[in-house]
Coordinates of C-alpha atoms in Angstrom, one line a residue:
M96 CA 12.9 27.2 -3.0
A97 CA 10.1 29.1 -1.2
K98 CA 9.0 27.7 2.3
L99 CA 5.5 26.5 2.4
T100 CA 3.1 27.1 5.3
T101 CA 1.5 24.3 7.0
E102 CA -1.8 25.0 5.3
E103 CA -0.1 25.0 1.9
L104 CA 1.5 21.5 2.6
L105 CA -1.9 20.1 3.8
D106 CA -3.5 21.5 0.4
Q107 CA -0.7 19.6 -1.4
F108 CA -1.3 16.4 0.4
K109 CA -5.1 16.5 -0.2
E110 CA -4.3 16.4 -3.9
L111 CA -2.3 13.2 -3.7
T112 CA -3.9 9.7 -4.0
L113 CA -3.5 7.4 -1.1
L114 CA -0.8 5.4 -2.9
E115 CA 1.1 8.6 -3.6
L116 CA 0.8 9.6 0.0
S117 CA 1.9 6.1 1.2
E118 CA 5.0 6.4 -0.9
F119 CA 5.7 9.9 0.4
V120 CA 5.5 8.7 4.1
K121 CA 7.8 5.8 3.2
A122 CA 10.4 8.0 1.6
F123 CA 10.1 10.6 4.5
E124 CA 10.7 7.8 7.1
E125 CA 13.6 6.6 5.2
T126 CA 15.2 10.0 4.6
F127 CA 14.8 11.2 8.2
E128 CA 15.1 7.7 9.8
V129 CA 11.9 8.2 11.6
T130 CA 8.6 6.2 11.9
A131 CA 5.1 7.7 11.4
A132 CA 3.5 5.1 13.7
A133 CA 2.0 6.5 16.8
P134 CA 3.7 5.4 20.1
V135 CA 1.7 2.7 21.8
A136 CA 1.5 2.5 25.7
V137 CA -0.5 -0.4 27.0
A138 CA -1.2 -0.9 30.6
A139 CA -0.7 -4.5 32.1
A140 CA -4.3 -4.9 33.0
G141 CA -5.6 -3.4 29.6
A142 CA -3.5 -5.5 27.4
P143 CA -5.9 -8.3 26.4
A144 CA -8.8 -5.8 25.8
A145 CA -6.4 -3.6 23.7
A146 CA -5.3 -6.6 21.7
A147 CA -8.9 -7.7 21.0
E148 CA -9.8 -4.1 20.0
A149 CA -6.8 -3.9 17.6
E150 CA -7.8 -7.1 15.8
S151 CA -11.5 -6.1 15.4
E152 CA -10.7 -2.7 14.0
Q153 CA -8.0 -3.5 11.5
D154 CA -6.9 -0.5 9.5
E155 CA -4.0 -2.0 7.6
F156 CA -4.3 -4.7 5.1
D157 CA -2.0 -6.8 2.8
V158 CA -3.1 -7.5 -0.7
V159 CA -1.7 -11.0 -1.7
L160 CA -1.5 -12.5 -5.3
E161 CA -2.5 -16.2 -4.8
S162 CA -2.3 -16.8 -8.6
A163 CA -2.1 -15.0 -11.9
G164 CA -4.7 -17.2 -13.7
D165 CA -4.8 -17.6 -17.4
K166 CA -4.1 -14.0 -18.3
K167 CA -0.5 -13.5 -16.8
I168 CA 0.4 -10.7 -19.1
Q169 CA -2.5 -8.7 -18.1
V170 CA -1.9 -9.4 -14.4
I171 CA 1.7 -8.2 -14.9
K172 CA 0.4 -4.9 -16.4
V173 CA -2.0 -4.3 -13.6
V174 CA 0.7 -5.2 -11.0
R175 CA 2.8 -2.4 -12.5
E176 CA 0.1 -0.1 -12.3
V177 CA -0.9 -0.9 -8.6
V178 CA 2.7 -1.0 -7.4
A179 CA 4.4 2.2 -8.1
G180 CA 7.9 2.1 -9.5
L181 CA 8.0 -1.5 -10.4
G182 CA 9.7 -2.4 -13.6
L183 CA 8.6 -5.0 -16.0
K184 CA 11.1 -7.6 -14.8
E185 CA 10.2 -7.2 -11.2
A186 CA 6.5 -7.3 -11.9
K187 CA 6.9 -10.5 -13.9
D188 CA 9.0 -12.1 -11.0
L189 CA 6.4 -11.1 -8.5
V190 CA 3.6 -12.6 -10.6
E191 CA 5.5 -15.7 -11.2
G192 CA 6.4 -16.1 -7.6
A193 CA 2.9 -16.2 -6.4
P194 CA 1.6 -16.5 -3.7
K195 CA 3.3 -13.2 -2.9
A196 CA 2.2 -10.0 -1.2
I197 CA 1.7 -7.2 -3.8
L198 CA 0.9 -4.4 -1.3
E199 CA 1.6 -4.4 2.5
K200 CA 0.0 -2.3 5.3
V201 CA -2.2 -0.2 3.1
A202 CA -5.7 1.2 3.8
K203 CA -8.8 -0.8 3.2
D204 CA -10.0 1.4 0.3
A205 CA -6.6 1.1 -1.3
A206 CA -6.5 -2.6 -0.8
D207 CA -10.1 -3.2 -2.3
A208 CA -9.3 -1.0 -5.2
A209 CA -6.0 -3.1 -5.9
K210 CA -7.9 -6.3 -5.5
E211 CA -10.6 -5.2 -7.9
K212 CA -8.2 -4.2 -10.5
L213 CA -6.2 -7.5 -10.2
E214 CA -9.3 -9.8 -10.1
A215 CA -10.7 -8.0 -13.3
A216 CA -7.4 -8.8 -15.0
G217 CA -7.8 -12.5 -14.0
A218 CA -5.8 -12.8 -10.9
T219 CA -6.9 -14.5 -7.7
I220 CA -6.3 -12.2 -4.9
S221 CA -6.8 -12.2 -1.0
V222 CA -6.8 -9.5 1.3
K223 CA -5.4 -10.0 4.9

């Protein structure tokens, strides 16, 4: 296998969707037993201000399925579409176990896109 340069890798990452990139980061973290989270150093005096800033500028969201509504089969199909690698049985169990988190710690645009698709299928969704 040819070794890729940093620019070539970045070009490949630019072609991925946010969900694909998120899956890659999770697999990378698991494979190399690392975390992609930036280290956080908070001074004792700045702790309250930093906490308030973090709350006001939330950048990770959870998409929670509150209920499947009347069109459970359509919701199951969309759940399988939104959550990569989910089988039919797992998607059905997830939908029937509502309220349950569908996606966790995703970007706002990915959360909004998933919410829009699921609500179009008839589900009740909340983004936290």
